[in-house]
Coordinates of C-alpha atoms in Angstrom, one line a residue:
Chain V
M1 CA -4.0 13.2 29.9
P2 CA -3.4 10.8 27.0
G3 CA -3.9 12.3 23.6
I4 CA -2.0 10.9 20.7
L5 CA 0.1 7.7 20.5
T6 CA 2.4 7.2 17.5
F7 CA 4.3 4.1 16.4
A8 CA 8.0 4.8 15.7
E9 CA 9.5 2.4 13.3
Q10 CA 13.2 1.4 13.8
R11 CA 15.3 -1.1 12.0
D12 CA 18.8 -1.8 13.2
G13 CA 18.7 1.0 15.6
K14 CA 17.7 3.7 13.0
L15 CA 14.4 5.5 12.9
R16 CA 12.6 5.6 9.6
R17 CA 12.0 9.1 8.4
A18 CA 8.3 8.3 8.0
S19 CA 8.0 7.7 11.7
L20 CA 9.4 11.2 12.4
E21 CA 6.9 12.7 9.9
V22 CA 4.1 10.9 11.8
L23 CA 5.4 12.3 15.1
S24 CA 5.7 15.8 13.6
E25 CA 2.1 15.6 12.5
A26 CA 1.0 14.3 16.0
R27 CA 2.7 17.4 17.5
R28 CA 0.7 19.6 15.2
L29 CA -2.6 17.9 16.0
A30 CA -1.9 17.7 19.8
G31 CA -3.5 21.1 20.6
G32 CA -6.8 20.1 18.9
V33 CA -6.9 16.6 20.2
G34 CA -5.9 17.6 23.7
G35 CA -3.4 15.8 25.9
S36 CA 0.1 14.7 25.4
V37 CA 2.0 12.9 22.6
G38 CA 3.3 9.5 23.3
T39 CA 5.4 7.3 21.0
A40 CA 6.0 3.5 21.2
V41 CA 9.3 2.2 19.9
V42 CA 10.0 -1.5 19.9
G43 CA 13.1 -3.6 19.6
K44 CA 16.6 -4.2 20.9
G45 CA 18.5 -0.9 21.2
S46 CA 15.3 1.3 21.0
E47 CA 15.9 3.1 24.3
A48 CA 18.8 4.9 22.6
L49 CA 16.3 6.5 20.2
A50 CA 14.2 8.1 22.9
A51 CA 16.1 11.5 22.8
E52 CA 15.6 11.8 19.0
L53 CA 11.9 11.0 19.4
G54 CA 11.6 13.5 22.1
S55 CA 13.2 16.2 19.9
Y56 CA 10.5 15.6 17.2
G57 CA 7.7 16.0 19.7
A58 CA 7.2 12.9 21.9
D59 CA 6.3 13.9 25.5
T60 CA 6.6 10.2 26.5
V61 CA 8.5 7.5 24.8
H62 CA 7.4 3.9 25.6
V63 CA 10.4 1.7 24.9
F64 CA 10.4 -2.1 24.6
D65 CA 14.1 -2.6 24.5
D66 CA 14.5 -6.3 24.8
P67 CA 17.3 -8.5 23.6
G68 CA 14.7 -11.0 22.4
L69 CA 13.1 -8.4 20.1
V70 CA 15.8 -8.4 17.4
S71 CA 14.1 -8.2 14.1
Y72 CA 10.6 -7.0 13.4
A73 CA 7.9 -9.7 14.0
T74 CA 4.2 -8.7 13.7
E75 CA 2.8 -10.5 16.7
S76 CA 5.3 -9.3 19.3
W77 CA 5.4 -5.8 18.0
A78 CA 1.5 -5.7 17.9
R79 CA 1.4 -7.0 21.5
A80 CA 3.7 -4.1 22.6
V81 CA 1.7 -1.4 20.9
A82 CA -1.6 -2.8 22.0
Q83 CA -0.3 -2.9 25.6
V84 CA 0.5 0.8 25.4
I85 CA -2.9 1.5 24.0
A86 CA -4.6 -0.5 26.8
E87 CA -2.5 1.3 29.5
T88 CA -2.8 4.9 28.2
S89 CA -6.1 4.9 26.3
P90 CA -5.1 7.4 23.6
T91 CA -7.8 9.2 21.6
V92 CA -5.7 8.9 18.4
V93 CA -3.1 6.4 17.3
L94 CA -0.9 7.1 14.2
F95 CA 1.3 4.7 12.2
P96 CA 3.5 5.4 9.2
F97 CA 2.1 3.6 6.0
S98 CA 5.5 2.1 5.5
A99 CA 6.0 -1.7 4.9
M100 CA 6.2 -2.2 8.6
G101 CA 3.3 0.1 9.5
K102 CA 1.2 -1.5 6.8
D103 CA 1.8 -5.0 8.3
L104 CA 1.4 -3.9 11.9
A105 CA -1.4 -1.4 12.1
P106 CA -4.3 -3.8 11.1
R107 CA -3.1 -6.4 13.7
V108 CA -3.1 -3.6 16.4
A109 CA -6.5 -2.3 15.2
A110 CA -8.0 -5.8 15.5
K111 CA -6.7 -6.2 19.0
A112 CA -8.1 -2.8 20.0
G113 CA -11.4 -3.4 18.1
A114 CA -10.9 0.0 16.7
G115 CA -11.3 1.7 13.2
L116 CA -8.2 2.2 11.1
A117 CA -7.9 4.5 8.0
S118 CA -4.9 3.6 5.8
D119 CA -2.7 5.8 3.7
C120 CA -4.0 9.2 4.9
V121 CA -2.6 12.3 3.3
L122 CA -4.4 15.0 5.4
L123 CA -5.6 14.9 9.0
E124 CA -7.8 17.5 10.7
V125 CA -9.2 17.8 14.2
K126 CA -12.7 19.2 14.6
D127 CA -14.3 19.5 18.0
G128 CA -11.7 17.0 19.3
R129 CA -12.6 14.4 16.7
L130 CA -10.3 13.3 13.9
S131 CA -11.1 13.4 10.2
A132 CA -8.8 12.3 7.4
R133 CA -8.5 12.5 3.7
R134 CA -7.2 9.4 1.9
P135 CA -6.8 8.5 -1.8
M136 CA -8.9 5.6 -3.1
Y137 CA -8.7 3.9 -6.5
A138 CA -5.0 4.7 -6.4
G139 CA -5.8 8.4 -6.3
K140 CA -8.6 8.6 -8.9
A141 CA -10.8 9.7 -6.0
Y142 CA -10.2 11.2 -2.5
A143 CA -12.4 10.1 0.5
T144 CA -12.9 12.0 3.7
V145 CA -13.4 9.6 6.6
E146 CA -14.4 9.9 10.2
W147 CA -14.3 7.4 13.1
E148 CA -16.8 6.0 15.5
G149 CA -15.4 5.4 19.0
E150 CA -11.8 5.4 20.1
P151 CA -9.0 5.1 19.6
Q152 CA -9.1 6.6 16.1
I153 CA -6.3 4.8 14.3
A154 CA -4.7 6.1 11.1
S155 CA -1.7 5.3 9.0
L156 CA 0.0 8.2 7.2
R157 CA 1.5 8.1 3.7
P158 CA 5.3 8.6 3.8
N159 CA 6.7 11.7 2.0
V160 CA 3.5 13.8 2.5
F161 CA 3.6 15.2 6.0
A162 CA 6.2 17.8 6.8
L163 CA 9.0 16.9 9.1
G164 CA 8.8 19.3 12.0
P165 CA 12.0 21.0 13.1
P166 CA 13.7 19.0 15.9
D167 CA 14.2 20.6 19.2
A168 CA 17.0 19.0 21.1
S169 CA 16.1 20.8 24.3
R170 CA 12.8 18.8 24.6
K171 CA 13.4 15.9 27.0
P172 CA 10.9 13.1 26.9
T173 CA 9.8 10.9 29.8
V174 CA 11.0 7.4 29.1
V175 CA 8.7 4.5 30.1
K176 CA 10.1 1.0 29.9
G177 CA 7.7 -1.8 28.9
A178 CA 8.2 -5.5 28.6
V179 CA 6.3 -7.9 26.3
D180 CA 6.4 -11.6 25.4
A181 CA 8.8 -11.7 22.4
A182 CA 7.4 -15.0 21.0
A183 CA 6.1 -14.9 17.4
R184 CA 4.9 -17.7 15.2
A185 CA 5.9 -15.9 12.1
K186 CA 9.3 -14.2 12.0
A187 CA 12.1 -13.1 9.7
T188 CA 15.0 -15.5 9.2
G189 CA 17.0 -13.4 6.8
T190 CA 17.1 -10.9 4.0
S191 CA 17.2 -12.0 0.4
A192 CA 19.7 -10.2 -1.8
A193 CA 17.1 -9.5 -4.5
G194 CA 16.4 -5.8 -4.8
E195 CA 18.5 -4.9 -1.8
G196 CA 19.9 -1.4 -1.4
K197 CA 17.6 0.4 -3.9
V198 CA 15.9 3.7 -3.1
E199 CA 12.3 2.9 -2.3
L200 CA 9.9 4.6 -4.8
T201 CA 7.4 5.6 -2.2
E202 CA 10.0 7.5 -0.3
A203 CA 12.0 9.1 -3.2
Q204 CA 12.0 12.8 -3.6
I205 CA 12.6 12.5 -7.4
I206 CA 11.5 9.6 -9.7
V207 CA 12.4 9.1 -13.3
S208 CA 10.2 6.5 -15.0
G209 CA 10.4 4.8 -18.3
G210 CA 7.7 3.3 -20.5
R211 CA 7.2 1.6 -23.8
G212 CA 8.7 4.6 -25.7
L213 CA 12.1 3.2 -24.7
K214 CA 11.4 0.4 -27.2
G215 CA 13.3 -2.3 -25.3
P216 CA 15.0 -3.2 -22.0
E217 CA 18.4 -2.5 -23.6
H218 CA 17.5 1.2 -23.7
F219 CA 16.4 1.5 -20.1
H220 CA 19.9 2.7 -19.1
L221 CA 18.9 6.1 -20.6
V222 CA 16.3 6.4 -17.8
Q223 CA 18.8 5.1 -15.2
G224 CA 21.4 7.7 -16.5
L225 CA 19.0 10.6 -16.0
A226 CA 18.0 9.2 -12.6
D227 CA 21.6 9.0 -11.5
A228 CA 22.3 12.6 -12.6
L229 CA 19.3 13.8 -10.6
G230 CA 19.9 11.5 -7.6
A231 CA 16.5 9.9 -8.3
A232 CA 14.8 6.5 -8.0
V233 CA 13.8 4.6 -11.2
G234 CA 10.2 3.7 -11.9
A235 CA 8.4 2.1 -14.8
S236 CA 5.0 1.7 -16.4
R237 CA 3.0 -1.5 -16.1
A238 CA 3.5 -2.2 -19.8
V239 CA 7.2 -2.6 -19.5
V240 CA 7.0 -4.5 -16.2
D241 CA 4.5 -6.9 -17.8
A242 CA 6.8 -7.2 -20.8
G243 CA 9.6 -8.3 -18.4
W244 CA 12.0 -5.4 -19.1
V245 CA 12.3 -4.5 -15.4
E246 CA 11.3 -6.0 -12.1
H247 CA 7.8 -5.4 -10.8
Q248 CA 9.0 -3.5 -7.7
M249 CA 9.6 -0.6 -10.1
Q250 CA 6.0 -0.4 -11.3
V251 CA 4.2 2.9 -10.7
G252 CA 0.4 2.8 -11.0
Q253 CA -2.7 1.1 -9.7
T254 CA -1.3 -2.4 -9.4
G255 CA 2.1 -1.1 -8.4
K256 CA 3.3 1.8 -6.2
T257 CA 1.4 5.0 -5.7
V258 CA 4.0 7.7 -5.4
S259 CA 4.0 11.4 -4.4
P260 CA 7.6 12.7 -5.1
T261 CA 8.4 16.4 -5.5
L262 CA 9.4 15.6 -9.1
Y263 CA 8.2 12.9 -11.4
V264 CA 9.8 12.6 -14.9
A265 CA 7.8 10.3 -17.3
C266 CA 9.9 9.2 -20.2
G267 CA 8.1 7.5 -23.1
I268 CA 5.1 6.8 -21.0
S269 CA 1.8 7.6 -22.7
G270 CA -0.2 7.8 -19.5
A271 CA -2.7 5.0 -19.2
I272 CA -5.4 5.8 -16.6
Q273 CA -4.0 3.2 -14.1
H274 CA -0.5 4.8 -14.4
L275 CA -1.8 8.4 -14.0
A276 CA -3.7 7.2 -10.9
G277 CA -0.4 6.2 -9.3
M278 CA 1.6 9.4 -9.9
S279 CA -0.6 12.3 -10.4
S280 CA -0.3 13.5 -6.8
S281 CA 3.4 14.2 -7.5
R282 CA 4.2 17.9 -6.9
Y283 CA 5.8 18.5 -10.3
I284 CA 5.4 16.3 -13.3
V285 CA 7.6 16.3 -16.5
A286 CA 6.5 14.4 -19.6
I287 CA 8.7 13.5 -22.5
N288 CA 6.8 11.9 -25.3
K289 CA 6.7 12.1 -29.1
D290 CA 2.9 11.8 -29.3
P291 CA 1.3 15.3 -28.8
D292 CA -2.0 13.6 -27.8
A293 CA -0.5 11.4 -25.1
P294 CA -2.7 11.7 -22.0
I295 CA 0.5 12.1 -19.8
F296 CA 0.6 15.8 -21.1
K297 CA -2.8 16.4 -19.4
V298 CA -1.2 15.9 -15.9
A299 CA 2.2 17.3 -16.7
D300 CA 3.5 20.7 -15.5
Y301 CA 6.3 20.7 -18.1
G302 CA 6.2 18.9 -21.4
I303 CA 8.8 18.1 -24.0
L304 CA 7.4 16.9 -27.4
G305 CA 10.2 14.8 -28.7
D306 CA 12.0 11.5 -29.0
V307 CA 13.3 10.0 -25.7
F308 CA 16.4 8.8 -27.5
E309 CA 17.3 12.3 -28.4
V310 CA 16.0 14.2 -25.4
L311 CA 17.2 11.9 -22.5
P312 CA 21.0 12.1 -23.3
K313 CA 20.8 15.9 -23.6
L314 CA 18.7 16.1 -20.4
T315 CA 21.2 13.9 -18.5
E316 CA 24.0 16.1 -19.7
A317 CA 22.2 19.3 -18.7
A318 CA 21.3 17.8 -15.3
K319 CA 24.9 16.8 -14.7
A320 CA 26.1 20.3 -15.6
H321 CA 23.5 21.8 -13.3
Q322 CA 24.6 19.5 -10.4
A323 CA 28.3 20.3 -11.1
S324 CA 27.6 24.1 -11.1
R325 CA 26.1 23.7 -7.6
G326 CA 29.2 21.9 -6.4
Chain X
M1 CA -0.2 -33.8 3.4
P2 CA -3.3 -32.4 1.7
L3 CA -4.1 -28.8 2.7
Q4 CA -7.4 -27.0 3.3
I5 CA -6.8 -23.6 1.8
A6 CA -9.2 -20.6 2.0
V7 CA -8.7 -17.7 -0.4
C8 CA -10.4 -14.4 0.5
I9 CA -11.3 -12.4 -2.6
K10 CA -12.9 -9.0 -3.3
Q11 CA -14.8 -7.8 -6.4
V12 CA -13.5 -4.4 -7.5
P13 CA -13.8 -2.0 -10.5
D14 CA -11.5 -2.8 -13.4
T15 CA -8.2 -0.8 -13.0
E16 CA -9.0 1.0 -16.3
T17 CA -12.3 2.4 -14.8
R18 CA -12.7 6.1 -15.1
V19 CA -14.0 7.0 -11.7
R20 CA -17.1 9.2 -11.3
I21 CA -18.6 10.3 -8.0
A22 CA -22.2 9.1 -7.3
P23 CA -25.0 11.6 -6.4
D24 CA -24.7 10.7 -2.7
G25 CA -21.2 12.3 -2.8
K26 CA -19.8 9.5 -0.8
S27 CA -19.2 6.7 -3.3
I28 CA -18.3 6.1 -6.9
L29 CA -21.0 5.8 -9.6
E30 CA -21.3 2.1 -10.5
T31 CA -22.9 2.6 -13.9
D32 CA -20.7 1.2 -16.7
V33 CA -18.2 -0.2 -14.2
N34 CA -16.6 -3.5 -15.2
W35 CA -16.2 -5.6 -12.1
I36 CA -13.3 -8.0 -11.7
P37 CA -11.7 -9.9 -8.9
S38 CA -9.0 -7.7 -7.3
P39 CA -5.8 -8.4 -9.3
Y40 CA -3.8 -9.2 -6.1
D41 CA -6.5 -11.8 -5.2
E42 CA -5.8 -13.6 -8.5
F43 CA -2.2 -14.1 -7.4
A44 CA -3.7 -15.6 -4.2
I45 CA -6.0 -17.9 -6.1
E46 CA -3.2 -19.0 -8.4
E47 CA -0.9 -19.7 -5.5
A48 CA -3.6 -21.8 -3.7
L49 CA -4.1 -23.8 -6.9
R50 CA -0.4 -24.5 -7.3
I51 CA -0.1 -25.6 -3.7
K52 CA -3.1 -27.9 -4.1
E53 CA -1.6 -29.3 -7.3
A54 CA 1.7 -30.0 -5.5
K55 CA 0.3 -31.3 -2.2
G56 CA -3.3 -32.2 -2.7
G57 CA -6.1 -30.6 -0.8
E58 CA -9.0 -28.3 -1.4
V59 CA -9.3 -24.6 -2.3
V60 CA -12.4 -22.7 -1.0
L61 CA -13.0 -19.1 -2.1
V62 CA -14.6 -16.7 0.4
T63 CA -16.0 -13.2 -0.4
V64 CA -18.2 -10.5 1.2
G65 CA -20.2 -8.5 -1.2
P66 CA -23.6 -7.9 -2.9
D67 CA -25.2 -10.2 -5.6
R68 CA -22.7 -9.1 -8.3
A69 CA -19.8 -10.4 -6.3
Q70 CA -20.8 -13.9 -7.3
S71 CA -19.2 -13.4 -10.7
A72 CA -15.8 -12.9 -9.0
L73 CA -16.4 -16.2 -7.3
R74 CA -17.3 -17.9 -10.6
T75 CA -14.0 -16.5 -12.1
G76 CA -12.0 -18.1 -9.3
L77 CA -14.0 -21.4 -9.6
A78 CA -13.3 -21.4 -13.3
M79 CA -9.6 -21.1 -12.6
G80 CA -9.8 -24.3 -10.6
A81 CA -11.0 -23.5 -7.0
D82 CA -13.3 -26.3 -5.6
S83 CA -16.1 -24.3 -3.9
A84 CA -17.0 -20.9 -2.5
V85 CA -18.7 -19.1 0.3
H86 CA -20.5 -15.8 -0.4
V87 CA -21.3 -13.7 2.6
K88 CA -24.2 -11.5 1.5
D89 CA -26.4 -9.3 3.6
A90 CA -27.8 -5.7 3.2
A91 CA -26.5 -5.2 6.7
L92 CA -23.0 -5.4 5.3
D93 CA -23.5 -2.5 2.8
G94 CA -21.7 0.0 5.0
A95 CA -19.1 -2.5 6.2
D96 CA -15.6 -1.0 6.9
T97 CA -12.5 -3.2 6.9
L98 CA -13.0 -4.3 10.5
V99 CA -16.6 -5.6 9.8
T100 CA -15.5 -7.1 6.5
A101 CA -12.7 -9.0 8.2
R102 CA -15.1 -10.2 10.9
A103 CA -17.4 -11.5 8.3
L104 CA -14.6 -13.3 6.5
A105 CA -13.3 -14.7 9.8
G106 CA -16.8 -16.0 10.6
A107 CA -17.1 -17.6 7.2
I108 CA -13.7 -19.3 7.5
R109 CA -14.6 -20.7 10.9
T110 CA -17.6 -22.5 9.3
L111 CA -15.1 -24.4 7.1
G112 CA -13.7 -26.4 10.0
T113 CA -9.9 -27.0 9.9
V114 CA -8.1 -24.6 7.7
D115 CA -4.3 -24.9 7.1
L116 CA -3.7 -21.7 5.1
V117 CA -5.6 -18.5 4.3
L118 CA -4.5 -16.6 1.3
C119 CA -5.5 -13.0 0.4
G120 CA -4.4 -10.3 -2.0
Q121 CA -2.1 -7.8 -0.2
Q122 CA -4.5 -5.0 -1.1
G123 CA -8.0 -4.7 -2.5
V124 CA -7.6 -2.5 -5.5
G125 CA -9.9 0.5 -5.1
G126 CA -10.3 0.6 -1.3
D127 CA -6.5 0.4 -1.1
N128 CA -6.5 -0.3 2.6
S129 CA -4.1 -3.3 2.9
Q130 CA -5.9 -4.2 6.1
V131 CA -7.9 -7.3 5.8
P132 CA -5.0 -9.9 5.9
G133 CA -3.7 -8.5 9.3
L134 CA -7.2 -8.0 10.8
L135 CA -8.2 -11.5 9.7
A136 CA -5.0 -13.1 11.1
E137 CA -5.6 -11.5 14.5
M138 CA -9.3 -12.5 14.6
L139 CA -8.5 -16.1 13.7
D140 CA -5.4 -16.0 16.0
F141 CA -3.2 -17.1 13.1
P142 CA 0.3 -15.7 12.4
Q143 CA 0.5 -13.5 9.3
V144 CA 3.1 -12.9 6.6
T145 CA 2.1 -10.1 4.2
V146 CA 3.2 -8.9 0.8
A147 CA 4.5 -12.3 -0.2
V148 CA 6.4 -12.7 -3.5
K149 CA 7.4 -16.4 -2.9
I150 CA 5.7 -19.1 -0.8
D151 CA 7.2 -22.5 -0.1
V152 CA 4.8 -24.7 1.9
Q153 CA 6.5 -27.4 3.9
D154 CA 5.4 -29.8 6.6
G155 CA 3.4 -27.7 9.1
K156 CA 5.2 -24.4 8.0
A157 CA 5.8 -22.0 5.2
V158 CA 8.9 -20.2 4.1
V159 CA 7.9 -16.9 2.6
E160 CA 9.8 -14.1 0.8
R161 CA 8.1 -10.7 1.4
E162 CA 8.8 -7.2 0.1
I163 CA 9.9 -4.3 2.3
E164 CA 11.3 -1.0 1.2
G165 CA 14.2 -1.6 -1.1
A166 CA 14.7 -5.3 -0.1
R167 CA 13.2 -8.7 0.4
E168 CA 13.0 -10.5 3.7
V169 CA 12.7 -14.3 4.2
W170 CA 10.1 -15.2 6.9
E171 CA 9.1 -18.5 8.3
T172 CA 5.7 -19.2 9.8
S173 CA 3.9 -22.1 11.4
L174 CA 0.7 -23.2 9.8
P175 CA -2.2 -22.3 9.9
A176 CA -1.3 -18.8 8.8
V177 CA -2.7 -15.9 6.8
I178 CA -0.4 -15.0 3.9
S179 CA -1.1 -12.0 1.5
A180 CA 0.0 -12.1 -2.1
Q181 CA 1.9 -9.4 -3.9
K182 CA 2.5 -8.9 -7.6
G183 CA 5.5 -11.1 -8.7
L184 CA 4.3 -14.1 -6.7
N185 CA 3.1 -15.9 -9.9
E186 CA 1.4 -15.5 -13.2
P187 CA -2.3 -16.2 -12.8
R188 CA -3.7 -18.7 -15.2
Y189 CA -6.6 -18.0 -17.5
A190 CA -9.7 -20.0 -17.0
S191 CA -10.1 -22.7 -19.8
L192 CA -13.5 -23.2 -21.5
K193 CA -13.7 -26.5 -19.7
G194 CA -13.0 -24.7 -16.4
I195 CA -15.7 -22.1 -17.1
M196 CA -18.3 -24.9 -17.8
A197 CA -17.2 -26.8 -14.7
A198 CA -17.5 -23.7 -12.5
K199 CA -21.2 -23.4 -13.2
K200 CA -21.8 -26.6 -11.3
K201 CA -19.5 -25.9 -8.4
P202 CA -21.2 -25.1 -5.1
I203 CA -21.4 -21.6 -3.7
Q204 CA -22.7 -21.5 -0.2
V205 CA -24.5 -18.2 0.7
L206 CA -24.4 -17.0 4.3
D207 CA -26.0 -13.9 5.8
A208 CA -24.5 -11.8 8.6
G209 CA -26.0 -14.0 11.3
G210 CA -24.6 -17.1 9.6
V211 CA -21.1 -15.8 10.1
G212 CA -21.8 -14.8 13.7
L213 CA -22.3 -11.1 13.3
D214 CA -24.8 -9.1 15.4
A215 CA -25.7 -5.4 15.6
A216 CA -22.7 -4.5 17.7
T217 CA -20.1 -6.4 15.5
L218 CA -21.8 -5.0 12.3
A219 CA -21.3 -1.4 13.3
P220 CA -18.5 0.2 11.2
R221 CA -15.8 2.2 13.0
V222 CA -14.7 4.1 10.0
R223 CA -17.2 5.9 7.7
V224 CA -16.6 7.7 4.3
V225 CA -18.4 11.0 4.8
A226 CA -17.4 12.6 1.4
M227 CA -15.7 11.6 -1.8
E228 CA -14.4 13.8 -4.5
L229 CA -12.3 13.7 -7.6
P230 CA -8.6 14.8 -7.3
P231 CA -8.0 18.5 -8.0
E232 CA -7.3 19.4 -11.7
R233 CA -3.7 19.9 -12.4
P234 CA -2.6 23.2 -14.0
A235 CA -2.2 23.3 -17.8
V236 CA 1.1 21.9 -19.2
K237 CA 3.9 24.3 -20.3
M238 CA 5.4 22.9 -23.5
I239 CA 9.1 23.5 -23.9
E240 CA 10.0 24.4 -27.5
G241 CA 13.3 24.2 -29.5
D242 CA 15.7 21.5 -30.4
S243 CA 16.4 18.8 -27.9
G244 CA 19.6 20.5 -26.5
T245 CA 17.6 23.7 -26.0
Q246 CA 14.7 21.9 -24.5
A247 CA 16.9 20.0 -22.0
K248 CA 18.7 23.2 -20.8
E249 CA 15.4 25.1 -20.5
L250 CA 13.7 22.3 -18.5
V251 CA 16.6 22.1 -16.1
R252 CA 16.4 25.9 -15.7
L253 CA 12.7 25.8 -15.0
L254 CA 13.0 22.9 -12.6
H255 CA 15.7 24.8 -10.7
E256 CA 14.4 28.4 -10.9
E257 CA 10.6 28.1 -11.2
A258 CA 9.7 24.8 -9.6
K259 CA 12.7 24.8 -7.2
V260 CA 12.8 21.0 -7.1
I261 CA 16.4 20.4 -8.3

């Protein structure tokens, strides 16, 4: 009996971690929803990923392994997922709220005429029906949502749902599907800009800088600590708008909403729109010379001090710590 | 070739708003909220105006919302859009993203031929990032979301879009739905002349029936059943001493107490 279908995102033959988080969550919900867990994976070479998807909980893997499906295109990918929905009538469909999932899930929801809740951080099943908790206003409020009808479609925030332990002895049933690969909009290449950086929404540790750095020439202090901690680098809106760093680094309401295990705010006072974007981090460190800075209200650990003095010392201490752990 | 461009916008609370929960426990208190066009929608409006200035054509704003949403349309008209469509109906009060997209699609269909539909990549507040994709499917247009660069050429557009840690270049035929991300452009401020001119620009008001919706298509598929403020975070532990001592103590706490490094 069909229960849950998940979408597994792959690029260049590699599964995105967020897709495995979604699959792990599907496995946890399967008992309550009833039925089996299916996964759809689309693109050339995707059949080779079936075993890994099986180990994370897929009973059935629907593969669309077609040489015409080289790089992600919304229309052909949506056609494939919608086809699996039409053929298997799942009760619940789950996507990762990754760049691809964000682009794809609405198109699939419109094809299915079904409700979609984005960026969910908690899923529960009551009497066989799904309910979800999702941040709104960039985390200034949390809504609990329920669905009318089926399938109940949700996209899940990366970095929030625990990755289940893989079990290599689980062998999934592989179902091969075929779909028209034509798409009116498609990728023709990758631009070099911003390539190779750790994505903020997927980072375990983020070190962010704000106006307290006084100028773009001092941002290397933030980068230095980030390097020592193996962290991604973020920034406040003020310094993005001032042109110190590129906008992809912005954390807050018109930038990225992040939930790392550790967020270190350096010289960031904590405007309400910034706090909205990072206050769901597990641990927050604030370094600021203003004792009244609102950032201290959300921080777990605070250092009242000058970032120009504290950051070099902290980088040194972090390096020593990493070295001591080999 | 002149282009007919529709820009979908949403009126949202200012990002500096301190959110409070309404007595119904399912929505935010609207008292003292300062309403603005969603910041991402301003990038979409600006891009539409730049395309119109380069190629000629017309920019029509489309919104779904109560009476107050008219002020967001006036803001866009003051920036330079030519006209607006306001879908307004009490039956849309509980609209989810699916119903909202249906209303927008219906309103866009009343415009006749449309070459390009621009949207913000996300409505600030609802934070769903759904309407552009829903709308594209409903209109049977291709979509390119999260655009940071748009180059409209004859019958097609070349678009740079953001993904995790990189930018992709996409090409799409027109008509298409393209959603705007921060970094696409710097939206202009409305001039005094623009603000005066906006008062005379036409805003067509349509009800749910006027955009082709009936009881079945107005029924939301996702409902907010409860809303609450995020849990309070525990009090901060301030680390004392000179900066060298503070640094060492913080690293110790992060390792031994928080266990995150």
